[in-house]
Amino acid sequence: MDPEGGQDGDKKRKLGDTNIAEDEANSVMDSVDALEVAAEALGVSIPKDLQRTKILKDVETQTESTGPRSKYSDYQVGILSSAYDLCSRPTDKQRRDLGAAINLNVKQIKTWFQNRRQRQRGVYQEAENDHLKRENNNLAEDIHWGRVRSKMFEVENEGLRAELNRKKSKLEDLQRTTASLLQSYRDQYDAEH
């Protein structure tokens, strides 16, 4: 009938809804546990503490070649990342099996793992550099406050030295006065006897 709301339009809408539901069901069925695929390709067991992630399985696992570089699909990257979590240095056989599982050649697998290890080293070095910078800043701050305390002690020492010199001067005055009084007392005693 009428394409804008008649019976045919209702059928199309219902069909469209069914197609959407079927697509969602197919996408759920096409999702795989990346860790299981990687573990199977590497021939290793999955440690219990690794986080599992579901990824959509590509219908076509072809890489897009853009000149000398290849762009890997989300599926391939998901499997490679899970494989790296299981084993950061796969053997030649593991690389071949992994490549067969995700449609990549051994050189691409080897290069991806080398790049991932290099990025990981960069992350570790950056974290270590940040830690060393914090330690260096703490030491610089300690040195600064040590210098401030040293300057305060120097000022305090100067004040104490000045006080000591005043007291020495007073003591010398007292000693001279005592010596003078004693001499005067002797002279008087001698004059009387």
Short mmCIF file of N, CA and C in Angstrom, two decimals:
data_model
loop_
_atom_site.label_atom_id
_atom_site.label_comp_id
_atom_site.label_asym_id
_atom_site.label_seq_id
_atom_site.Cartn_x
_atom_site.Cartn_y
_atom_site.Cartn_z
N MET A 1 0.81 -1.19 0.00
CA MET A 1 0.00 0.00 0.00
C MET A 1 0.86 1.25 0.00
N ASP A 2 0.53 2.10 0.95
CA ASP A 2 1.12 3.44 1.07
C ASP A 2 2.51 3.34 1.71
N PRO A 3 3.57 3.87 1.06
CA PRO A 3 4.92 3.79 1.64
C PRO A 3 5.10 4.67 2.87
N GLU A 4 4.17 5.58 3.14
CA GLU A 4 4.35 6.48 4.27
C GLU A 4 3.51 6.11 5.47
N GLY A 5 3.17 4.92 5.69
CA GLY A 5 2.42 4.62 6.89
C GLY A 5 1.35 3.59 6.68
N GLY A 6 1.19 3.08 5.47
CA GLY A 6 0.19 2.04 5.24
C GLY A 6 0.70 0.72 5.77
N GLN A 7 0.09 -0.35 5.34
CA GLN A 7 0.47 -1.68 5.83
C GLN A 7 1.88 -2.05 5.40
N ASP A 8 2.25 -1.69 4.18
CA ASP A 8 3.60 -2.02 3.71
C ASP A 8 4.66 -1.32 4.56
N GLY A 9 4.39 -0.07 4.94
CA GLY A 9 5.34 0.67 5.79
C GLY A 9 5.51 0.00 7.14
N ASP A 10 4.40 -0.50 7.74
CA ASP A 10 4.47 -1.19 9.02
C ASP A 10 5.29 -2.47 8.91
N LYS A 11 5.10 -3.18 7.81
CA LYS A 11 5.87 -4.42 7.59
C LYS A 11 7.36 -4.12 7.49
N LYS A 12 7.69 -3.04 6.76
CA LYS A 12 9.11 -2.68 6.60
C LYS A 12 9.72 -2.32 7.95
N ARG A 13 8.96 -1.56 8.76
CA ARG A 13 9.48 -1.20 10.08
C ARG A 13 9.71 -2.44 10.92
N LYS A 14 8.75 -3.34 10.91
CA LYS A 14 8.90 -4.58 11.68
C LYS A 14 10.07 -5.38 11.16
N LEU A 15 10.19 -5.46 9.86
CA LEU A 15 11.33 -6.18 9.28
C LEU A 15 12.64 -5.52 9.68
N GLY A 16 12.65 -4.19 9.62
CA GLY A 16 13.86 -3.46 10.02
C GLY A 16 14.22 -3.74 11.45
N ASP A 17 13.24 -3.74 12.37
CA ASP A 17 13.50 -4.04 13.78
C ASP A 17 14.06 -5.44 13.94
N THR A 18 13.51 -6.38 13.19
CA THR A 18 13.99 -7.76 13.25
C THR A 18 15.43 -7.84 12.77
N ASN A 19 15.74 -7.11 11.70
CA ASN A 19 17.11 -7.12 11.19
C ASN A 19 18.08 -6.54 12.21
N ILE A 20 17.67 -5.49 12.91
CA ILE A 20 18.53 -4.89 13.94
C ILE A 20 18.79 -5.90 15.05
N ALA A 21 17.73 -6.57 15.49
CA ALA A 21 17.88 -7.57 16.55
C ALA A 21 18.77 -8.72 16.08
N GLU A 22 18.60 -9.15 14.84
CA GLU A 22 19.44 -10.23 14.30
C GLU A 22 20.90 -9.78 14.23
N ASP A 23 21.12 -8.53 13.78
CA ASP A 23 22.49 -8.01 13.71
C ASP A 23 23.14 -7.99 15.09
N GLU A 24 22.38 -7.55 16.11
CA GLU A 24 22.93 -7.52 17.48
C GLU A 24 23.23 -8.93 17.96
N ALA A 25 22.36 -9.88 17.67
CA ALA A 25 22.60 -11.27 18.07
C ALA A 25 23.81 -11.82 17.35
N ASN A 26 23.95 -11.52 16.06
CA ASN A 26 25.12 -12.00 15.32
C ASN A 26 26.40 -11.39 15.85
N SER A 27 26.36 -10.09 16.23
CA SER A 27 27.57 -9.46 16.74
C SER A 27 27.97 -10.07 18.08
N VAL A 28 26.99 -10.46 18.91
CA VAL A 28 27.31 -11.13 20.17
C VAL A 28 27.93 -12.48 19.89
N MET A 29 27.37 -13.18 18.89
CA MET A 29 27.91 -14.50 18.54
C MET A 29 29.29 -14.37 17.92
N ASP A 30 29.55 -13.23 17.23
CA ASP A 30 30.85 -13.04 16.59
C ASP A 30 31.91 -12.53 17.56
N SER A 31 31.55 -12.27 18.81
CA SER A 31 32.55 -11.81 19.77
C SER A 31 33.27 -13.02 20.35
N VAL A 32 34.56 -12.83 20.60
CA VAL A 32 35.40 -13.91 21.13
C VAL A 32 36.19 -13.39 22.31
N ASP A 33 36.64 -14.30 23.13
CA ASP A 33 37.52 -13.96 24.24
C ASP A 33 38.94 -13.87 23.68
N ALA A 34 39.47 -12.66 23.63
CA ALA A 34 40.79 -12.43 23.03
C ALA A 34 41.85 -13.28 23.72
N LEU A 35 41.74 -13.44 25.03
CA LEU A 35 42.73 -14.20 25.78
C LEU A 35 42.72 -15.67 25.39
N GLU A 36 41.51 -16.22 25.15
CA GLU A 36 41.42 -17.62 24.74
C GLU A 36 42.04 -17.84 23.38
N VAL A 37 41.75 -16.93 22.42
CA VAL A 37 42.32 -17.05 21.08
C VAL A 37 43.84 -16.96 21.15
N ALA A 38 44.34 -16.00 21.92
CA ALA A 38 45.80 -15.82 22.05
C ALA A 38 46.43 -17.04 22.73
N ALA A 39 45.82 -17.51 23.80
CA ALA A 39 46.37 -18.67 24.52
C ALA A 39 46.40 -19.90 23.64
N GLU A 40 45.35 -20.10 22.86
CA GLU A 40 45.30 -21.25 21.96
C GLU A 40 46.39 -21.15 20.90
N ALA A 41 46.57 -19.95 20.33
CA ALA A 41 47.59 -19.76 19.29
C ALA A 41 49.00 -19.92 19.87
N LEU A 42 49.20 -19.45 21.10
CA LEU A 42 50.53 -19.54 21.73
C LEU A 42 50.78 -20.91 22.35
N GLY A 43 49.69 -21.66 22.57
CA GLY A 43 49.83 -22.97 23.20
C GLY A 43 50.17 -22.87 24.68
N VAL A 44 49.61 -21.87 25.36
CA VAL A 44 49.86 -21.68 26.79
C VAL A 44 48.53 -21.64 27.53
N SER A 45 48.60 -21.82 28.84
CA SER A 45 47.38 -21.72 29.65
C SER A 45 47.20 -20.28 30.11
N ILE A 46 45.98 -19.96 30.47
CA ILE A 46 45.64 -18.59 30.87
C ILE A 46 45.75 -18.46 32.38
N PRO A 47 46.61 -17.56 32.89
CA PRO A 47 46.65 -17.31 34.34
C PRO A 47 45.31 -16.73 34.80
N LYS A 48 44.92 -17.05 36.00
CA LYS A 48 43.62 -16.62 36.52
C LYS A 48 43.55 -15.12 36.76
N ASP A 49 44.69 -14.47 36.98
CA ASP A 49 44.66 -13.05 37.33
C ASP A 49 44.57 -12.11 36.12
N LEU A 50 44.64 -12.63 34.90
CA LEU A 50 44.54 -11.76 33.72
C LEU A 50 43.09 -11.43 33.43
N GLN A 51 42.85 -10.17 33.06
CA GLN A 51 41.50 -9.71 32.77
C GLN A 51 41.11 -10.16 31.36
N ARG A 52 39.92 -10.72 31.26
CA ARG A 52 39.43 -11.19 29.98
C ARG A 52 38.63 -10.08 29.30
N THR A 53 38.80 -9.97 27.99
CA THR A 53 38.03 -8.99 27.23
C THR A 53 37.42 -9.66 26.01
N LYS A 54 36.17 -9.32 25.76
CA LYS A 54 35.48 -9.81 24.57
C LYS A 54 35.72 -8.80 23.46
N ILE A 55 36.04 -9.31 22.28
CA ILE A 55 36.19 -8.44 21.13
C ILE A 55 35.40 -9.02 19.98
N LEU A 56 34.98 -8.16 19.07
CA LEU A 56 34.24 -8.62 17.91
C LEU A 56 35.19 -9.28 16.94
N LYS A 57 34.81 -10.45 16.49
CA LYS A 57 35.63 -11.18 15.53
C LYS A 57 35.39 -10.57 14.16
N ASP A 58 36.48 -10.25 13.47
CA ASP A 58 36.36 -9.69 12.14
C ASP A 58 35.86 -10.75 11.17
N VAL A 59 34.99 -10.32 10.30
CA VAL A 59 34.59 -11.21 9.22
C VAL A 59 35.78 -11.36 8.28
N GLU A 60 36.41 -10.25 7.99
CA GLU A 60 37.65 -10.28 7.21
C GLU A 60 38.76 -9.78 8.11
N THR A 61 39.80 -10.55 8.27
CA THR A 61 40.90 -10.12 9.13
C THR A 61 42.07 -9.64 8.28
N GLN A 62 41.75 -8.95 7.21
CA GLN A 62 42.78 -8.40 6.35
C GLN A 62 43.27 -7.08 6.95
N THR A 63 44.53 -6.82 6.81
CA THR A 63 45.04 -5.53 7.27
C THR A 63 44.99 -4.55 6.12
N GLU A 64 44.79 -3.29 6.47
CA GLU A 64 44.82 -2.26 5.45
C GLU A 64 46.27 -1.84 5.29
N SER A 65 46.78 -1.94 4.08
CA SER A 65 48.16 -1.56 3.85
C SER A 65 48.19 -0.12 3.39
N THR A 66 48.90 0.71 4.12
CA THR A 66 49.06 2.12 3.75
C THR A 66 50.54 2.36 3.55
N GLY A 67 51.03 1.99 2.40
CA GLY A 67 52.45 2.12 2.13
C GLY A 67 53.23 1.09 2.90
N PRO A 68 54.35 1.49 3.50
CA PRO A 68 55.18 0.51 4.21
C PRO A 68 54.57 0.07 5.54
N ARG A 69 53.53 0.76 6.01
CA ARG A 69 52.90 0.41 7.28
C ARG A 69 51.59 -0.31 7.04
N SER A 70 51.22 -1.13 8.01
CA SER A 70 49.93 -1.81 7.95
C SER A 70 49.10 -1.37 9.14
N LYS A 71 47.80 -1.19 8.90
CA LYS A 71 46.89 -0.85 9.99
C LYS A 71 46.17 -2.12 10.38
N TYR A 72 46.34 -2.52 11.62
CA TYR A 72 45.72 -3.74 12.09
C TYR A 72 44.29 -3.46 12.55
N SER A 73 43.45 -4.46 12.40
CA SER A 73 42.06 -4.31 12.85
C SER A 73 42.02 -4.38 14.38
N ASP A 74 40.90 -3.94 14.94
CA ASP A 74 40.71 -4.00 16.39
C ASP A 74 40.82 -5.44 16.89
N TYR A 75 40.31 -6.36 16.09
CA TYR A 75 40.36 -7.78 16.44
C TYR A 75 41.82 -8.24 16.55
N GLN A 76 42.61 -7.91 15.53
CA GLN A 76 44.02 -8.32 15.53
C GLN A 76 44.78 -7.70 16.70
N VAL A 77 44.55 -6.43 16.94
CA VAL A 77 45.24 -5.75 18.04
C VAL A 77 44.80 -6.34 19.38
N GLY A 78 43.52 -6.67 19.50
CA GLY A 78 43.02 -7.28 20.74
C GLY A 78 43.69 -8.62 21.00
N ILE A 79 43.80 -9.45 19.95
CA ILE A 79 44.44 -10.75 20.10
C ILE A 79 45.93 -10.57 20.40
N LEU A 80 46.59 -9.67 19.68
CA LEU A 80 48.03 -9.44 19.90
C LEU A 80 48.28 -8.92 21.32
N SER A 81 47.43 -8.01 21.80
CA SER A 81 47.61 -7.48 23.16
C SER A 81 47.43 -8.58 24.20
N SER A 82 46.44 -9.42 23.99
CA SER A 82 46.22 -10.54 24.92
C SER A 82 47.39 -11.50 24.87
N ALA A 83 47.90 -11.75 23.66
CA ALA A 83 49.06 -12.63 23.52
C ALA A 83 50.26 -12.04 24.23
N TYR A 84 50.43 -10.73 24.15
CA TYR A 84 51.54 -10.07 24.84
C TYR A 84 51.41 -10.22 26.34
N ASP A 85 50.17 -10.13 26.84
CA ASP A 85 49.95 -10.32 28.28
C ASP A 85 50.35 -11.72 28.72
N LEU A 86 50.18 -12.69 27.83
CA LEU A 86 50.52 -14.07 28.15
C LEU A 86 52.01 -14.34 27.98
N CYS A 87 52.60 -13.74 26.94
CA CYS A 87 54.01 -14.03 26.62
C CYS A 87 54.56 -12.87 25.81
N SER A 88 55.52 -12.15 26.37
CA SER A 88 56.05 -10.97 25.67
C SER A 88 57.10 -11.32 24.63
N ARG A 89 57.61 -12.55 24.65
CA ARG A 89 58.61 -13.00 23.68
C ARG A 89 58.22 -14.37 23.12
N PRO A 90 57.28 -14.38 22.16
CA PRO A 90 56.86 -15.67 21.62
C PRO A 90 57.96 -16.31 20.76
N THR A 91 57.92 -17.64 20.73
CA THR A 91 58.88 -18.38 19.90
C THR A 91 58.45 -18.27 18.44
N ASP A 92 59.31 -18.76 17.53
CA ASP A 92 58.97 -18.73 16.10
C ASP A 92 57.67 -19.49 15.83
N LYS A 93 57.52 -20.64 16.45
CA LYS A 93 56.31 -21.45 16.25
C LYS A 93 55.09 -20.69 16.77
N GLN A 94 55.22 -20.08 17.94
CA GLN A 94 54.09 -19.33 18.49
C GLN A 94 53.74 -18.16 17.58
N ARG A 95 54.75 -17.50 17.02
CA ARG A 95 54.48 -16.38 16.10
C ARG A 95 53.75 -16.88 14.85
N ARG A 96 54.18 -18.04 14.32
CA ARG A 96 53.52 -18.60 13.14
C ARG A 96 52.06 -18.95 13.45
N ASP A 97 51.84 -19.61 14.60
CA ASP A 97 50.48 -20.00 14.96
C ASP A 97 49.60 -18.78 15.23
N LEU A 98 50.16 -17.78 15.88
CA LEU A 98 49.41 -16.55 16.15
C LEU A 98 49.08 -15.84 14.84
N GLY A 99 50.05 -15.79 13.93
CA GLY A 99 49.82 -15.17 12.63
C GLY A 99 48.73 -15.88 11.85
N ALA A 100 48.74 -17.20 11.91
CA ALA A 100 47.70 -17.98 11.22
C ALA A 100 46.33 -17.71 11.83
N ALA A 101 46.28 -17.52 13.14
CA ALA A 101 45.00 -17.30 13.81
C ALA A 101 44.39 -15.94 13.46
N ILE A 102 45.22 -14.95 13.19
CA ILE A 102 44.68 -13.60 12.93
C ILE A 102 45.07 -13.06 11.56
N ASN A 103 45.55 -13.95 10.69
CA ASN A 103 45.83 -13.61 9.30
C ASN A 103 46.91 -12.53 9.15
N LEU A 104 48.02 -12.70 9.87
CA LEU A 104 49.19 -11.84 9.73
C LEU A 104 50.40 -12.71 9.48
N ASN A 105 51.42 -12.15 8.82
CA ASN A 105 52.62 -12.96 8.60
C ASN A 105 53.55 -12.86 9.81
N VAL A 106 54.54 -13.74 9.85
CA VAL A 106 55.45 -13.84 11.00
C VAL A 106 56.20 -12.54 11.22
N LYS A 107 56.60 -11.88 10.14
CA LYS A 107 57.35 -10.62 10.28
C LYS A 107 56.49 -9.54 10.94
N GLN A 108 55.21 -9.49 10.57
CA GLN A 108 54.30 -8.50 11.18
C GLN A 108 54.14 -8.79 12.67
N ILE A 109 54.01 -10.07 13.01
CA ILE A 109 53.87 -10.45 14.42
C ILE A 109 55.13 -10.07 15.18
N LYS A 110 56.28 -10.43 14.62
CA LYS A 110 57.57 -10.14 15.28
C LYS A 110 57.74 -8.64 15.48
N THR A 111 57.44 -7.86 14.46
CA THR A 111 57.58 -6.40 14.54
C THR A 111 56.62 -5.82 15.58
N TRP A 112 55.37 -6.32 15.60
CA TRP A 112 54.40 -5.81 16.57
C TRP A 112 54.89 -6.06 17.99
N PHE A 113 55.41 -7.26 18.26
CA PHE A 113 55.90 -7.58 19.61
C PHE A 113 57.12 -6.74 19.96
N GLN A 114 58.03 -6.53 18.99
CA GLN A 114 59.21 -5.68 19.26
C GLN A 114 58.77 -4.26 19.61
N ASN A 115 57.83 -3.73 18.83
CA ASN A 115 57.35 -2.37 19.08
C ASN A 115 56.66 -2.28 20.44
N ARG A 116 55.88 -3.29 20.78
CA ARG A 116 55.18 -3.29 22.07
C ARG A 116 56.18 -3.34 23.23
N ARG A 117 57.22 -4.18 23.10
CA ARG A 117 58.24 -4.24 24.16
C ARG A 117 58.96 -2.91 24.28
N GLN A 118 59.24 -2.27 23.14
CA GLN A 118 59.92 -0.97 23.17
C GLN A 118 59.03 0.08 23.85
N ARG A 119 57.72 0.08 23.53
CA ARG A 119 56.81 1.01 24.20
C ARG A 119 56.76 0.73 25.69
N GLN A 120 56.77 -0.54 26.06
CA GLN A 120 56.73 -0.93 27.48
C GLN A 120 57.99 -0.43 28.19
N ARG A 121 59.16 -0.60 27.52
CA ARG A 121 60.40 -0.09 28.11
C ARG A 121 60.32 1.42 28.28
N GLY A 122 59.74 2.10 27.29
CA GLY A 122 59.58 3.55 27.38
C GLY A 122 58.71 3.94 28.56
N VAL A 123 57.65 3.17 28.80
CA VAL A 123 56.76 3.45 29.93
C VAL A 123 57.52 3.25 31.23
N TYR A 124 58.28 2.13 31.32
CA TYR A 124 59.06 1.88 32.54
C TYR A 124 60.11 2.96 32.75
N GLN A 125 60.79 3.35 31.67
CA GLN A 125 61.81 4.39 31.81
C GLN A 125 61.19 5.72 32.23
N GLU A 126 60.04 6.03 31.66
CA GLU A 126 59.36 7.27 32.02
C GLU A 126 58.95 7.25 33.49
N ALA A 127 58.44 6.11 33.94
CA ALA A 127 58.05 5.98 35.35
C ALA A 127 59.28 6.11 36.25
N GLU A 128 60.38 5.47 35.83
CA GLU A 128 61.61 5.56 36.63
C GLU A 128 62.14 6.99 36.63
N ASN A 129 62.07 7.65 35.47
CA ASN A 129 62.52 9.04 35.39
C ASN A 129 61.67 9.94 36.29
N ASP A 130 60.36 9.71 36.28
CA ASP A 130 59.48 10.50 37.16
C ASP A 130 59.85 10.27 38.62
N HIS A 131 60.11 9.01 38.98
CA HIS A 131 60.49 8.68 40.36
C HIS A 131 61.81 9.38 40.71
N LEU A 132 62.79 9.31 39.81
CA LEU A 132 64.09 9.96 40.07
C LEU A 132 63.94 11.48 40.15
N LYS A 133 63.06 12.05 39.31
CA LYS A 133 62.84 13.50 39.38
C LYS A 133 62.25 13.88 40.73
N ARG A 134 61.28 13.08 41.22
CA ARG A 134 60.70 13.37 42.53
C ARG A 134 61.76 13.28 43.62
N GLU A 135 62.60 12.22 43.56
CA GLU A 135 63.68 12.09 44.55
C GLU A 135 64.64 13.26 44.47
N ASN A 136 64.98 13.65 43.24
CA ASN A 136 65.89 14.77 43.04
C ASN A 136 65.29 16.06 43.60
N ASN A 137 64.01 16.28 43.35
CA ASN A 137 63.34 17.47 43.90
C ASN A 137 63.32 17.44 45.42
N ASN A 138 63.07 16.26 45.99
CA ASN A 138 63.08 16.14 47.45
C ASN A 138 64.47 16.44 48.01
N LEU A 139 65.50 15.90 47.35
CA LEU A 139 66.87 16.17 47.80
C LEU A 139 67.21 17.66 47.66
N ALA A 140 66.80 18.27 46.55
CA ALA A 140 67.06 19.70 46.35
C ALA A 140 66.36 20.52 47.44
N GLU A 141 65.14 20.12 47.78
CA GLU A 141 64.41 20.82 48.84
C GLU A 141 65.11 20.62 50.19
N ASP A 142 65.57 19.39 50.46
CA ASP A 142 66.30 19.13 51.70
C ASP A 142 67.57 19.97 51.77
N ILE A 143 68.28 20.06 50.65
CA ILE A 143 69.51 20.87 50.61
C ILE A 143 69.17 22.34 50.86
N HIS A 144 68.09 22.81 50.22
CA HIS A 144 67.68 24.20 50.40
C HIS A 144 67.40 24.49 51.88
N TRP A 145 66.59 23.62 52.51
CA TRP A 145 66.25 23.86 53.91
C TRP A 145 67.46 23.65 54.81
N GLY A 146 68.37 22.77 54.41
CA GLY A 146 69.62 22.62 55.16
C GLY A 146 70.43 23.90 55.12
N ARG A 147 70.46 24.54 53.95
CA ARG A 147 71.19 25.81 53.83
C ARG A 147 70.52 26.90 54.66
N VAL A 148 69.19 26.90 54.65
CA VAL A 148 68.46 27.90 55.45
C VAL A 148 68.76 27.70 56.93
N ARG A 149 68.71 26.42 57.37
CA ARG A 149 69.02 26.14 58.79
C ARG A 149 70.47 26.51 59.10
N SER A 150 71.36 26.22 58.18
CA SER A 150 72.78 26.56 58.39
C SER A 150 72.94 28.07 58.54
N LYS A 151 72.25 28.84 57.70
CA LYS A 151 72.33 30.29 57.79
C LYS A 151 71.76 30.77 59.13
N MET A 152 70.65 30.15 59.56
CA MET A 152 70.07 30.51 60.86
C MET A 152 71.05 30.21 61.99
N PHE A 153 71.73 29.07 61.90
CA PHE A 153 72.70 28.71 62.94
C PHE A 153 73.89 29.67 62.92
N GLU A 154 74.30 30.11 61.72
CA GLU A 154 75.40 31.07 61.63
C GLU A 154 75.02 32.38 62.33
N VAL A 155 73.79 32.85 62.07
CA VAL A 155 73.32 34.09 62.70
C VAL A 155 73.27 33.91 64.22
N GLU A 156 72.73 32.75 64.66
CA GLU A 156 72.67 32.47 66.09
C GLU A 156 74.07 32.39 66.69
N ASN A 157 74.99 31.75 65.98
CA ASN A 157 76.38 31.66 66.47
C ASN A 157 77.02 33.04 66.58
N GLU A 158 76.75 33.91 65.61
CA GLU A 158 77.30 35.27 65.68
C GLU A 158 76.77 35.99 66.92
N GLY A 159 75.48 35.82 67.19
CA GLY A 159 74.88 36.43 68.39
C GLY A 159 75.51 35.88 69.65
N LEU A 160 75.72 34.56 69.70
CA LEU A 160 76.34 33.94 70.88
C LEU A 160 77.79 34.40 71.05
N ARG A 161 78.51 34.52 69.93
CA ARG A 161 79.90 35.01 70.01
C ARG A 161 79.93 36.44 70.53
N ALA A 162 79.02 37.27 70.06
CA ALA A 162 78.97 38.67 70.53
C ALA A 162 78.66 38.69 72.03
N GLU A 163 77.71 37.86 72.46
CA GLU A 163 77.37 37.77 73.89
C GLU A 163 78.57 37.28 74.69
N LEU A 164 79.27 36.28 74.15
CA LEU A 164 80.46 35.75 74.83
C LEU A 164 81.53 36.83 74.94
N ASN A 165 81.73 37.59 73.88
CA ASN A 165 82.73 38.67 73.92
C ASN A 165 82.35 39.74 74.93
N ARG A 166 81.06 40.09 75.05
CA ARG A 166 80.63 41.05 76.05
C ARG A 166 80.90 40.52 77.46
N LYS A 167 80.58 39.24 77.66
CA LYS A 167 80.79 38.65 78.99
C LYS A 167 82.28 38.54 79.30
N LYS A 168 83.09 38.24 78.29
CA LYS A 168 84.55 38.20 78.50
C LYS A 168 85.05 39.58 78.90
N SER A 169 84.56 40.58 78.18
CA SER A 169 84.97 41.95 78.48
C SER A 169 84.55 42.33 79.91
N LYS A 170 83.34 41.94 80.30
CA LYS A 170 82.87 42.23 81.65
C LYS A 170 83.71 41.49 82.68
N LEU A 171 84.05 40.23 82.38
CA LEU A 171 84.88 39.44 83.29
C LEU A 171 86.27 40.08 83.44
N GLU A 172 86.82 40.52 82.33
CA GLU A 172 88.14 41.18 82.40
C GLU A 172 88.05 42.46 83.24
N ASP A 173 86.96 43.20 83.07
CA ASP A 173 86.77 44.41 83.89
C ASP A 173 86.69 44.04 85.37
N LEU A 174 85.93 43.00 85.68
CA LEU A 174 85.80 42.54 87.06
C LEU A 174 87.16 42.09 87.61
N GLN A 175 87.92 41.38 86.79
CA GLN A 175 89.24 40.90 87.23
C GLN A 175 90.16 42.09 87.51
N ARG A 176 90.13 43.09 86.63
CA ARG A 176 90.97 44.28 86.86
C ARG A 176 90.53 45.02 88.12
N THR A 177 89.20 45.14 88.29
CA THR A 177 88.69 45.83 89.48
C THR A 177 89.06 45.05 90.73
N THR A 178 88.92 43.71 90.69
CA THR A 178 89.28 42.87 91.84
C THR A 178 90.77 42.99 92.12
N ALA A 179 91.59 42.96 91.09
CA ALA A 179 93.04 43.08 91.29
C ALA A 179 93.38 44.45 91.89
N SER A 180 92.70 45.47 91.41
CA SER A 180 92.96 46.81 91.92
C SER A 180 92.53 46.92 93.39
N LEU A 181 91.37 46.37 93.74
CA LEU A 181 90.90 46.39 95.12
C LEU A 181 91.84 45.58 96.02
N LEU A 182 92.24 44.43 95.54
CA LEU A 182 93.15 43.59 96.31
C LEU A 182 94.48 44.33 96.56
N GLN A 183 94.99 44.98 95.52
CA GLN A 183 96.24 45.73 95.68
C GLN A 183 96.05 46.87 96.69
N SER A 184 94.93 47.53 96.59
CA SER A 184 94.65 48.63 97.51
C SER A 184 94.50 48.10 98.93
N TYR A 185 93.87 46.96 99.12
CA TYR A 185 93.72 46.34 100.44
C TYR A 185 95.09 45.96 100.99
N ARG A 186 95.99 45.42 100.19
CA ARG A 186 97.33 45.05 100.64
C ARG A 186 98.12 46.30 101.05
N ASP A 187 97.98 47.30 100.18
CA ASP A 187 98.73 48.52 100.50
C ASP A 187 98.27 49.10 101.85
N GLN A 188 97.00 49.08 102.08
CA GLN A 188 96.45 49.56 103.35
C GLN A 188 96.91 48.69 104.51
N TYR A 189 96.93 47.40 104.32
CA TYR A 189 97.34 46.47 105.37
C TYR A 189 98.83 46.69 105.69
N ASP A 190 99.61 46.86 104.63
CA ASP A 190 101.03 47.08 104.85
C ASP A 190 101.27 48.43 105.60
N ALA A 191 100.49 49.40 105.29
CA ALA A 191 100.67 50.71 105.92
C ALA A 191 100.29 50.63 107.40
N GLU A 192 99.33 49.87 107.73
CA GLU A 192 98.90 49.74 109.11
C GLU A 192 99.86 48.86 109.89
N HIS A 193 100.55 47.98 109.42
CA HIS A 193 101.40 47.07 110.17
C HIS A 193 102.81 47.32 109.90
#
